[in-house]
Amino acid sequence: MNKATIVAIPLLLVLLASYASNLWAADDVKQKPSTRHPASQHITVVAHRGASGYAPEHTLSAYKKALEMKADYIELDLHMTKDGELVAIHDATLARTTNVEQVYPNRAPWRVRDFTLAEIKRLDAGTWFNKMFPQYANKQYRKEKIPTLQEVIDWLARSRSKTALYIETKDPNIYPGMEEKLVGILKKNRYLYLQKSKVIFQSFSEASLRKLQKIVPHDIPLIQLYSPAMLKGQNLDDVLDRAAEYAEGVAPDQSLVTLEFVQKAHKRHLVVYPYTVNTKEEMLKQLSLGVDGMFTDYPDQLVELNKKKFTAKSLVPIF
Ligand code: G3P
Ligand code: CA
């Protein structure tokens, strides 16, 4: 190889690399204005009912696993007891996730609102999980109780974790004063004012969110949840215009998410958090549509995907 060739080859390589890098940069710039992309490159990981794929939902064990898996948020569904305590449970009744039918056989339909906190504290909130998911069973779960909001706050404070709360007002129409009670508890714990970035409120109820909007500081995000039935026959522009009046984001069932949905939401500065995204394939699909975060029962899987590098073009991870 002569001297001229020895000099020319590296030079050619440098020029080629520079050309490729310019092409990539141009592509990146072209992509930036897209309303499809998430508001942040970090996809928010919301542990749905805690890490509920691995431990009984809405128990401290499920929340602890969510912390260990480094979820950004623990999702908390709230109902109210007969004596006005806010407790973390998804269903309006105690039957599916506790042994209430054995402990109180004559109290059907076992509604949360018909039981005092002391009565609810007698229930086992973990054995059902061991039976249903033997692969994740743990003897300790038999001791799990339904936690109050206050207990969750105390536990989270003790953990010194950065994980925040993503609180849902469930069935607020049957619990008058629920929002005021919720905000009162957070204020009493200096939670709202000292840790503004540590709580998000969500609800399927627009009325509940509008009520919260009036009584919480402006920088606490409010998220409107949508089931497929809620959007059936609705004009998407009208729906999102309405949400933008009071919410910072929307959380649709994952089946509702399309490129059009995400673009229209982002155009209105609404973040998009679909629920409940549990398989890797589903997560990749939602990522490719440009969502900002997801509710999942398996937060470790989404945390793992967050570590991958994504192409600027499609937000599909490079494995
Ligand atoms: O809050 C998001 C998602 O949890 C809504 O559905 O029924 O699991 O509360 P659900
Ligand atoms: Ca929920």
mmCIF file of C-alpha atoms and ligand atoms in Angstrom:
data_model
loop_
_atom_site.group_PDB
_atom_site.id
_atom_site.type_symbol
_atom_site.label_atom_id
_atom_site.label_comp_id
_atom_site.label_asym_id
_atom_site.label_seq_id
_atom_site.Cartn_x
_atom_site.Cartn_y
_atom_site.Cartn_z
ATOM 1 C CA MET A 1 0.000 0.000 0.000
ATOM 2 C CA ASN A 2 1.525 3.334 -0.998
ATOM 3 C CA LYS A 3 1.710 6.422 1.219
ATOM 4 C CA ALA A 4 -1.189 8.195 -0.535
ATOM 5 C CA THR A 5 -3.528 5.232 0.076
ATOM 6 C CA ILE A 6 -2.537 5.026 3.762
ATOM 7 C CA VAL A 7 -3.561 8.697 4.185
ATOM 8 C CA ALA A 8 -6.674 8.449 1.987
ATOM 9 C CA ILE A 9 -8.366 5.474 3.697
ATOM 10 C CA PRO A 10 -8.726 7.032 7.215
ATOM 11 C CA LEU A 11 -9.750 10.321 5.611
ATOM 12 C CA LEU A 12 -12.464 8.557 3.636
ATOM 13 C CA LEU A 13 -13.646 6.791 6.789
ATOM 14 C CA VAL A 14 -13.866 10.104 8.676
ATOM 15 C CA LEU A 15 -15.846 11.691 5.832
ATOM 16 C CA LEU A 16 -18.228 8.728 5.680
ATOM 17 C CA ALA A 17 -18.753 8.803 9.460
ATOM 18 C CA SER A 18 -19.445 12.522 9.364
ATOM 19 C CA TYR A 19 -21.946 12.084 6.496
ATOM 20 C CA ALA A 20 -23.756 9.285 8.356
ATOM 21 C CA SER A 21 -23.864 11.336 11.538
ATOM 22 C CA ASN A 22 -25.298 14.341 9.645
ATOM 23 C CA LEU A 23 -27.951 12.132 8.083
ATOM 24 C CA TRP A 24 -28.889 10.833 11.561
ATOM 25 C CA ALA A 25 -28.964 14.333 13.028
ATOM 26 C CA ALA A 26 -31.155 15.582 10.191
ATOM 27 C CA ASP A 27 -33.516 12.675 10.768
ATOM 28 C CA ASP A 28 -33.545 13.432 14.495
ATOM 29 C CA VAL A 29 -34.365 17.101 13.885
ATOM 30 C CA LYS A 30 -37.120 16.131 11.489
ATOM 31 C CA GLN A 31 -38.597 13.908 14.184
ATOM 32 C CA LYS A 32 -38.490 16.465 16.986
ATOM 33 C CA PRO A 33 -41.589 18.482 16.108
ATOM 34 C CA SER A 34 -43.631 15.292 16.009
ATOM 35 C CA THR A 35 -46.457 15.302 18.508
ATOM 36 C CA ARG A 36 -46.177 11.535 18.560
ATOM 37 C CA HIS A 37 -43.086 11.476 20.757
ATOM 38 C CA PRO A 38 -43.411 11.322 24.526
ATOM 39 C CA ALA A 39 -42.982 14.528 26.488
ATOM 40 C CA SER A 40 -39.851 13.033 28.057
ATOM 41 C CA GLN A 41 -37.488 10.290 26.921
ATOM 42 C CA HIS A 42 -38.030 8.578 30.274
ATOM 43 C CA ILE A 43 -41.188 6.502 30.168
ATOM 44 C CA THR A 44 -42.971 6.840 33.506
ATOM 45 C CA VAL A 45 -43.421 3.497 35.238
ATOM 46 C CA VAL A 46 -46.620 3.262 37.284
ATOM 47 C CA ALA A 47 -46.877 0.108 39.412
ATOM 48 C CA HIS A 48 -50.555 -0.770 38.998
ATOM 49 C CA ARG A 49 -51.999 -1.544 42.451
ATOM 50 C CA GLY A 50 -48.332 -1.970 43.449
ATOM 51 C CA ALA A 51 -46.283 -4.628 41.683
ATOM 52 C CA SER A 52 -49.534 -6.581 41.622
ATOM 53 C CA GLY A 53 -48.303 -9.205 39.161
ATOM 54 C CA TYR A 54 -45.947 -10.473 41.884
ATOM 55 C CA ALA A 55 -47.735 -9.853 45.190
ATOM 56 C CA PRO A 56 -51.336 -9.327 46.361
ATOM 57 C CA GLU A 57 -52.640 -6.047 44.945
ATOM 58 C CA HIS A 58 -52.881 -3.054 47.269
ATOM 59 C CA THR A 59 -50.875 -4.589 50.082
ATOM 60 C CA LEU A 60 -47.651 -3.236 51.530
ATOM 61 C CA SER A 61 -45.888 -6.268 50.025
ATOM 62 C CA ALA A 62 -46.977 -5.245 46.520
ATOM 63 C CA TYR A 63 -45.946 -1.633 47.186
ATOM 64 C CA LYS A 64 -42.592 -2.759 48.600
ATOM 65 C CA LYS A 65 -41.885 -4.758 45.462
ATOM 66 C CA ALA A 66 -42.727 -1.690 43.361
ATOM 67 C CA LEU A 67 -40.093 0.285 45.304
ATOM 68 C CA GLU A 68 -37.536 -2.461 44.903
ATOM 69 C CA MET A 69 -38.231 -2.529 41.163
ATOM 70 C CA LYS A 70 -37.732 1.242 41.042
ATOM 71 C CA ALA A 71 -41.156 2.150 39.727
ATOM 72 C CA ASP A 72 -41.683 5.904 39.478
ATOM 73 C CA TYR A 73 -45.166 5.690 41.008
ATOM 74 C CA ILE A 74 -47.263 3.325 43.084
ATOM 75 C CA GLU A 75 -50.856 3.385 41.907
ATOM 76 C CA LEU A 76 -53.359 3.598 44.750
ATOM 77 C CA ASP A 77 -57.124 3.040 44.345
ATOM 78 C CA LEU A 78 -59.096 4.536 47.220
ATOM 79 C CA HIS A 79 -62.461 3.652 48.750
ATOM 80 C CA MET A 80 -64.005 4.864 52.018
ATOM 81 C CA THR A 81 -65.061 2.787 55.037
ATOM 82 C CA LYS A 82 -68.327 3.150 56.988
ATOM 83 C CA ASP A 83 -66.486 5.297 59.543
ATOM 84 C CA GLY A 84 -64.917 7.539 56.901
ATOM 85 C CA GLU A 85 -61.399 6.105 56.561
ATOM 86 C CA LEU A 86 -59.738 6.075 53.138
ATOM 87 C CA VAL A 87 -58.411 2.603 52.352
ATOM 88 C CA ALA A 88 -56.429 1.200 49.429
ATOM 89 C CA ILE A 89 -58.504 -1.342 47.539
ATOM 90 C CA HIS A 90 -59.598 -1.562 43.914
ATOM 91 C CA ASP A 91 -63.091 -3.044 44.156
ATOM 92 C CA ALA A 92 -66.067 -1.431 45.876
ATOM 93 C CA THR A 93 -66.570 -4.767 47.660
ATOM 94 C CA LEU A 94 -64.216 -6.826 49.810
ATOM 95 C CA ALA A 95 -65.083 -10.220 48.340
ATOM 96 C CA ARG A 96 -62.468 -10.736 45.609
ATOM 97 C CA THR A 97 -59.320 -9.781 47.502
ATOM 98 C CA THR A 98 -60.054 -10.800 51.113
ATOM 99 C CA ASN A 99 -61.604 -13.632 53.158
ATOM 100 C CA VAL A 100 -64.585 -11.429 54.076
ATOM 101 C CA GLU A 101 -67.110 -14.105 53.056
ATOM 102 C CA GLN A 102 -65.753 -16.456 55.718
ATOM 103 C CA VAL A 103 -65.269 -13.843 58.427
ATOM 104 C CA TYR A 104 -68.617 -12.068 57.900
ATOM 105 C CA PRO A 105 -70.840 -14.652 56.106
ATOM 106 C CA ASN A 106 -74.068 -12.712 56.674
ATOM 107 C CA ARG A 107 -72.925 -9.334 55.384
ATOM 108 C CA ALA A 108 -73.281 -9.734 51.584
ATOM 109 C CA PRO A 109 -72.595 -7.950 49.264
ATOM 110 C CA TRP A 110 -69.596 -7.015 51.465
ATOM 111 C CA ARG A 111 -69.297 -3.409 50.330
ATOM 112 C CA VAL A 112 -66.310 -1.467 51.705
ATOM 113 C CA ARG A 113 -68.646 1.346 52.736
ATOM 114 C CA ASP A 114 -70.681 -1.025 54.955
ATOM 115 C CA PHE A 115 -67.682 -2.009 57.136
ATOM 116 C CA THR A 116 -65.763 -0.044 59.740
ATOM 117 C CA LEU A 117 -61.998 0.116 59.542
ATOM 118 C CA ALA A 118 -61.716 -2.104 62.646
ATOM 119 C CA GLU A 119 -63.860 -4.747 60.926
ATOM 120 C CA ILE A 120 -61.846 -4.506 57.720
ATOM 121 C CA LYS A 121 -58.592 -4.872 59.640
ATOM 122 C CA ARG A 122 -59.674 -8.384 60.687
ATOM 123 C CA LEU A 123 -59.495 -9.534 57.050
ATOM 124 C CA ASP A 124 -56.704 -11.466 55.328
ATOM 125 C CA ALA A 125 -55.842 -9.644 52.094
ATOM 126 C CA GLY A 126 -53.187 -12.031 50.802
ATOM 127 C CA THR A 127 -54.293 -15.677 50.860
ATOM 128 C CA TRP A 128 -56.458 -15.290 47.748
ATOM 129 C CA PHE A 129 -53.287 -14.349 45.828
ATOM 130 C CA ASN A 130 -51.352 -17.412 47.033
ATOM 131 C CA LYS A 131 -54.166 -19.638 45.790
ATOM 132 C CA MET A 132 -54.571 -17.884 42.469
ATOM 133 C CA PHE A 133 -50.867 -17.396 41.699
ATOM 134 C CA PRO A 134 -49.020 -20.311 43.338
ATOM 135 C CA GLN A 135 -45.864 -19.474 41.375
ATOM 136 C CA TYR A 136 -45.570 -16.236 43.356
ATOM 137 C CA ALA A 137 -47.073 -17.484 46.646
ATOM 138 C CA ASN A 138 -45.457 -16.425 49.908
ATOM 139 C CA LYS A 139 -46.529 -17.417 53.440
ATOM 140 C CA GLN A 140 -46.065 -13.821 54.581
ATOM 141 C CA TYR A 141 -48.920 -12.707 52.354
ATOM 142 C CA ARG A 142 -51.404 -14.416 54.720
ATOM 143 C CA LYS A 143 -50.672 -11.627 57.200
ATOM 144 C CA GLU A 144 -51.436 -8.820 54.769
ATOM 145 C CA LYS A 145 -54.144 -6.305 55.717
ATOM 146 C CA ILE A 146 -55.925 -3.675 53.666
ATOM 147 C CA PRO A 147 -53.857 -0.518 54.278
ATOM 148 C CA THR A 148 -55.255 2.935 54.965
ATOM 149 C CA LEU A 149 -53.953 5.888 52.980
ATOM 150 C CA GLN A 150 -52.292 7.115 56.176
ATOM 151 C CA GLU A 151 -50.486 3.798 56.622
ATOM 152 C CA VAL A 152 -49.219 3.923 53.046
ATOM 153 C CA ILE A 153 -47.922 7.470 53.535
ATOM 154 C CA ASP A 154 -46.207 6.497 56.809
ATOM 155 C CA TRP A 155 -44.634 3.443 55.228
ATOM 156 C CA LEU A 156 -43.451 5.388 52.178
ATOM 157 C CA ALA A 157 -41.957 8.110 54.395
ATOM 158 C CA ARG A 158 -40.054 5.455 56.361
ATOM 159 C CA SER A 159 -38.732 3.892 53.159
ATOM 160 C CA ARG A 160 -37.124 7.202 52.090
ATOM 161 C CA SER A 161 -37.800 6.125 48.526
ATOM 162 C CA LYS A 162 -38.207 8.470 45.573
ATOM 163 C CA THR A 163 -41.227 6.523 44.391
ATOM 164 C CA ALA A 164 -44.335 8.713 44.384
ATOM 165 C CA LEU A 165 -48.090 8.087 44.695
ATOM 166 C CA TYR A 166 -50.557 7.984 41.793
ATOM 167 C CA ILE A 167 -53.877 8.167 43.625
ATOM 168 C CA GLU A 168 -57.266 7.287 42.124
ATOM 169 C CA THR A 169 -60.566 8.403 43.614
ATOM 170 C CA LYS A 170 -62.730 5.313 43.051
ATOM 171 C CA ASP A 171 -66.519 5.654 42.822
ATOM 172 C CA PRO A 172 -66.407 9.210 44.245
ATOM 173 C CA ASN A 173 -70.154 9.550 43.662
ATOM 174 C CA ILE A 174 -70.837 7.090 46.508
ATOM 175 C CA TYR A 175 -68.385 8.728 48.912
ATOM 176 C CA PRO A 176 -69.388 12.359 49.429
ATOM 177 C CA GLY A 177 -66.476 14.399 50.754
ATOM 178 C CA MET A 178 -63.898 11.920 49.535
ATOM 179 C CA GLU A 179 -61.754 14.530 47.757
ATOM 180 C CA GLU A 180 -61.685 16.865 50.764
ATOM 181 C CA LYS A 181 -60.733 13.983 53.024
ATOM 182 C CA LEU A 182 -57.962 12.899 50.657
ATOM 183 C CA VAL A 183 -56.493 16.385 50.379
ATOM 184 C CA GLY A 184 -56.863 16.850 54.162
ATOM 185 C CA ILE A 185 -54.787 13.729 54.846
ATOM 186 C CA LEU A 186 -52.083 14.763 52.402
ATOM 187 C CA LYS A 187 -51.956 18.265 53.857
ATOM 188 C CA LYS A 188 -51.839 16.967 57.430
ATOM 189 C CA ASN A 189 -48.816 14.912 56.445
ATOM 190 C CA ARG A 190 -47.275 17.923 54.731
ATOM 191 C CA TYR A 191 -47.306 15.738 51.643
ATOM 192 C CA LEU A 192 -48.878 18.105 49.146
ATOM 193 C CA TYR A 193 -46.747 21.110 49.890
ATOM 194 C CA LEU A 194 -43.396 19.586 50.691
ATOM 195 C CA GLN A 195 -43.390 17.067 47.904
ATOM 196 C CA LYS A 196 -45.267 18.593 44.996
ATOM 197 C CA SER A 197 -43.705 16.196 42.530
ATOM 198 C CA LYS A 198 -44.619 13.244 44.734
ATOM 199 C CA VAL A 199 -48.305 12.860 43.971
ATOM 200 C CA ILE A 200 -50.621 12.625 40.966
ATOM 201 C CA PHE A 201 -54.414 12.373 41.157
ATOM 202 C CA GLN A 202 -56.451 10.359 38.670
ATOM 203 C CA SER A 203 -60.097 9.449 38.251
ATOM 204 C CA PHE A 204 -62.630 8.142 35.767
ATOM 205 C CA SER A 205 -64.869 10.865 37.205
ATOM 206 C CA GLU A 206 -64.528 14.284 35.610
ATOM 207 C CA ALA A 207 -66.525 15.761 38.496
ATOM 208 C CA SER A 208 -64.033 14.376 41.015
ATOM 209 C CA LEU A 209 -61.068 15.827 39.098
ATOM 210 C CA ARG A 210 -62.747 19.214 38.725
ATOM 211 C CA LYS A 211 -63.358 19.195 42.472
ATOM 212 C CA LEU A 212 -59.707 18.332 43.136
ATOM 213 C CA GLN A 213 -58.626 21.083 40.742
ATOM 214 C CA LYS A 214 -60.239 23.606 43.063
ATOM 215 C CA ILE A 215 -58.659 22.320 46.266
ATOM 216 C CA VAL A 216 -55.108 21.241 45.375
ATOM 217 C CA PRO A 217 -52.105 23.382 44.373
ATOM 218 C CA HIS A 218 -51.993 24.054 40.630
ATOM 219 C CA ASP A 219 -48.833 22.071 40.014
ATOM 220 C CA ILE A 220 -50.269 18.762 41.237
ATOM 221 C CA PRO A 221 -51.074 16.821 38.038
ATOM 222 C CA LEU A 222 -54.627 15.594 37.416
ATOM 223 C CA ILE A 223 -55.178 12.700 35.024
ATOM 224 C CA GLN A 224 -58.476 11.792 33.349
ATOM 225 C CA LEU A 225 -59.001 8.032 32.970
ATOM 226 C CA TYR A 226 -60.980 6.655 30.009
ATOM 227 C CA SER A 227 -62.558 3.236 29.597
ATOM 228 C CA PRO A 228 -63.533 2.139 26.057
ATOM 229 C CA ALA A 229 -67.220 2.669 26.940
ATOM 230 C CA MET A 230 -66.558 6.300 27.907
ATOM 231 C CA LEU A 231 -65.173 7.159 24.461
ATOM 232 C CA LYS A 232 -67.591 5.118 22.356
ATOM 233 C CA GLY A 233 -69.253 7.385 19.800
ATOM 234 C CA GLN A 234 -67.417 10.455 21.137
ATOM 235 C CA ASN A 235 -65.485 12.952 19.041
ATOM 236 C CA LEU A 236 -61.852 12.652 20.135
ATOM 237 C CA ASP A 237 -61.090 16.353 19.626
ATOM 238 C CA ASP A 238 -64.035 17.328 21.808
ATOM 239 C CA VAL A 239 -63.075 14.792 24.482
ATOM 240 C CA LEU A 240 -59.477 15.998 24.669
ATOM 241 C CA ASP A 241 -60.420 19.693 24.516
ATOM 242 C CA ARG A 242 -62.597 19.080 27.545
ATOM 243 C CA ALA A 243 -59.893 17.175 29.439
ATOM 244 C CA ALA A 244 -57.391 19.952 28.739
ATOM 245 C CA GLU A 245 -59.608 22.353 30.710
ATOM 246 C CA TYR A 246 -58.718 20.679 34.003
ATOM 247 C CA ALA A 247 -56.214 17.830 33.445
ATOM 248 C CA GLU A 248 -52.503 17.550 32.714
ATOM 249 C CA GLY A 249 -52.899 14.137 31.147
ATOM 250 C CA VAL A 250 -55.145 11.305 30.075
ATOM 251 C CA ALA A 251 -55.002 7.613 30.920
ATOM 252 C CA PRO A 252 -56.899 5.540 28.383
ATOM 253 C CA ASP A 253 -57.365 1.798 28.297
ATOM 254 C CA GLN A 254 -54.481 0.647 26.078
ATOM 255 C CA SER A 255 -56.914 -0.497 23.358
ATOM 256 C CA LEU A 256 -57.861 3.160 22.808
ATOM 257 C CA VAL A 257 -54.315 4.339 22.059
ATOM 258 C CA THR A 258 -53.489 5.152 18.442
ATOM 259 C CA LEU A 259 -50.993 7.522 16.838
ATOM 260 C CA GLU A 260 -53.868 9.929 16.295
ATOM 261 C CA PHE A 261 -54.856 9.735 19.962
ATOM 262 C CA VAL A 262 -51.310 10.451 21.171
ATOM 263 C CA GLN A 263 -50.728 13.254 18.666
ATOM 264 C CA LYS A 264 -53.990 14.950 19.522
ATOM 265 C CA ALA A 265 -53.319 14.652 23.250
ATOM 266 C CA HIS A 266 -49.771 15.993 22.936
ATOM 267 C CA LYS A 267 -51.004 18.868 20.785
ATOM 268 C CA ARG A 268 -53.054 19.886 23.821
ATOM 269 C CA HIS A 269 -50.055 19.339 26.153
ATOM 270 C CA LEU A 270 -51.712 16.316 27.722
ATOM 271 C CA VAL A 271 -49.460 13.405 28.635
ATOM 272 C CA VAL A 272 -50.718 9.903 27.855
ATOM 273 C CA TYR A 273 -50.506 6.983 30.317
ATOM 274 C CA PRO A 274 -52.314 3.875 29.048
ATOM 275 C CA TYR A 275 -53.457 1.113 31.404
ATOM 276 C CA THR A 276 -52.858 -1.801 32.070
ATOM 277 C CA VAL A 277 -49.885 -2.793 29.931
ATOM 278 C CA ASN A 278 -48.531 -6.134 31.049
ATOM 279 C CA THR A 279 -46.648 -7.921 28.282
ATOM 280 C CA LYS A 280 -43.418 -6.849 26.627
ATOM 281 C CA GLU A 281 -45.167 -6.854 23.250
ATOM 282 C CA GLU A 282 -47.856 -4.537 24.552
ATOM 283 C CA MET A 283 -45.237 -2.260 26.104
ATOM 284 C CA LEU A 284 -43.292 -2.055 22.834
ATOM 285 C CA LYS A 285 -46.454 -1.265 20.938
ATOM 286 C CA GLN A 286 -47.336 1.559 23.321
ATOM 287 C CA LEU A 287 -43.770 2.886 23.159
ATOM 288 C CA SER A 288 -43.914 2.949 19.377
ATOM 289 C CA LEU A 289 -47.069 5.059 19.622
ATOM 290 C CA GLY A 290 -45.231 7.639 21.741
ATOM 291 C CA VAL A 291 -46.965 7.337 25.129
ATOM 292 C CA ASP A 292 -45.411 9.068 28.152
ATOM 293 C CA GLY A 293 -45.800 6.322 30.724
ATOM 294 C CA MET A 294 -47.764 3.181 31.472
ATOM 295 C CA PHE A 295 -49.618 1.425 34.257
ATOM 296 C CA THR A 296 -48.329 -2.103 34.609
ATOM 297 C CA ASP A 297 -48.605 -5.004 37.056
ATOM 298 C CA TYR A 298 -44.981 -5.867 36.140
ATOM 299 C CA PRO A 299 -43.015 -2.645 36.700
ATOM 300 C CA ASP A 300 -39.654 -4.433 36.482
ATOM 301 C CA GLN A 301 -40.323 -5.175 32.803
ATOM 302 C CA LEU A 302 -40.970 -1.549 31.917
ATOM 303 C CA VAL A 303 -37.993 -0.408 34.009
ATOM 304 C CA GLU A 304 -35.859 -2.795 31.933
ATOM 305 C CA LEU A 305 -37.223 -1.391 28.656
ATOM 306 C CA ASN A 306 -36.424 2.107 29.906
ATOM 307 C CA LYS A 307 -32.757 1.115 30.048
ATOM 308 C CA LYS A 308 -32.647 0.263 26.326
ATOM 309 C CA LYS A 309 -31.518 2.701 23.695
ATOM 310 C CA PHE A 310 -34.249 3.835 21.347
ATOM 311 C CA THR A 311 -33.996 4.837 17.714
ATOM 312 C CA ALA A 312 -34.952 8.458 17.167
ATOM 313 C CA LYS A 313 -37.233 7.396 14.352
ATOM 314 C CA SER A 314 -39.610 4.980 15.940
ATOM 315 C CA LEU A 315 -38.836 4.799 19.641
ATOM 316 C CA VAL A 316 -38.348 1.092 19.164
ATOM 317 C CA PRO A 317 -35.590 -0.200 21.443
ATOM 318 C CA ILE A 318 -32.347 -1.516 20.009
ATOM 319 C CA PHE A 319 -31.608 -4.865 21.660
HETATM 320 O O1 G3P B 1 -55.779 3.811 37.174
HETATM 321 C C1 G3P B 1 -55.454 3.173 35.981
HETATM 322 C C2 G3P B 1 -56.180 1.914 35.980
HETATM 323 O O2 G3P B 1 -55.945 1.372 37.217
HETATM 324 C C3 G3P B 1 -57.643 2.083 35.784
HETATM 325 O O3 G3P B 1 -58.260 0.886 35.870
HETATM 326 O O4 G3P B 1 -59.835 -0.517 37.005
HETATM 327 O O5 G3P B 1 -57.425 -0.917 37.344
HETATM 328 O O6 G3P B 1 -58.512 1.048 38.384
HETATM 329 P P1 G3P B 1 -58.501 0.099 37.221
HETATM 330 CA CA CA B 2 -56.764 2.262 39.274
#
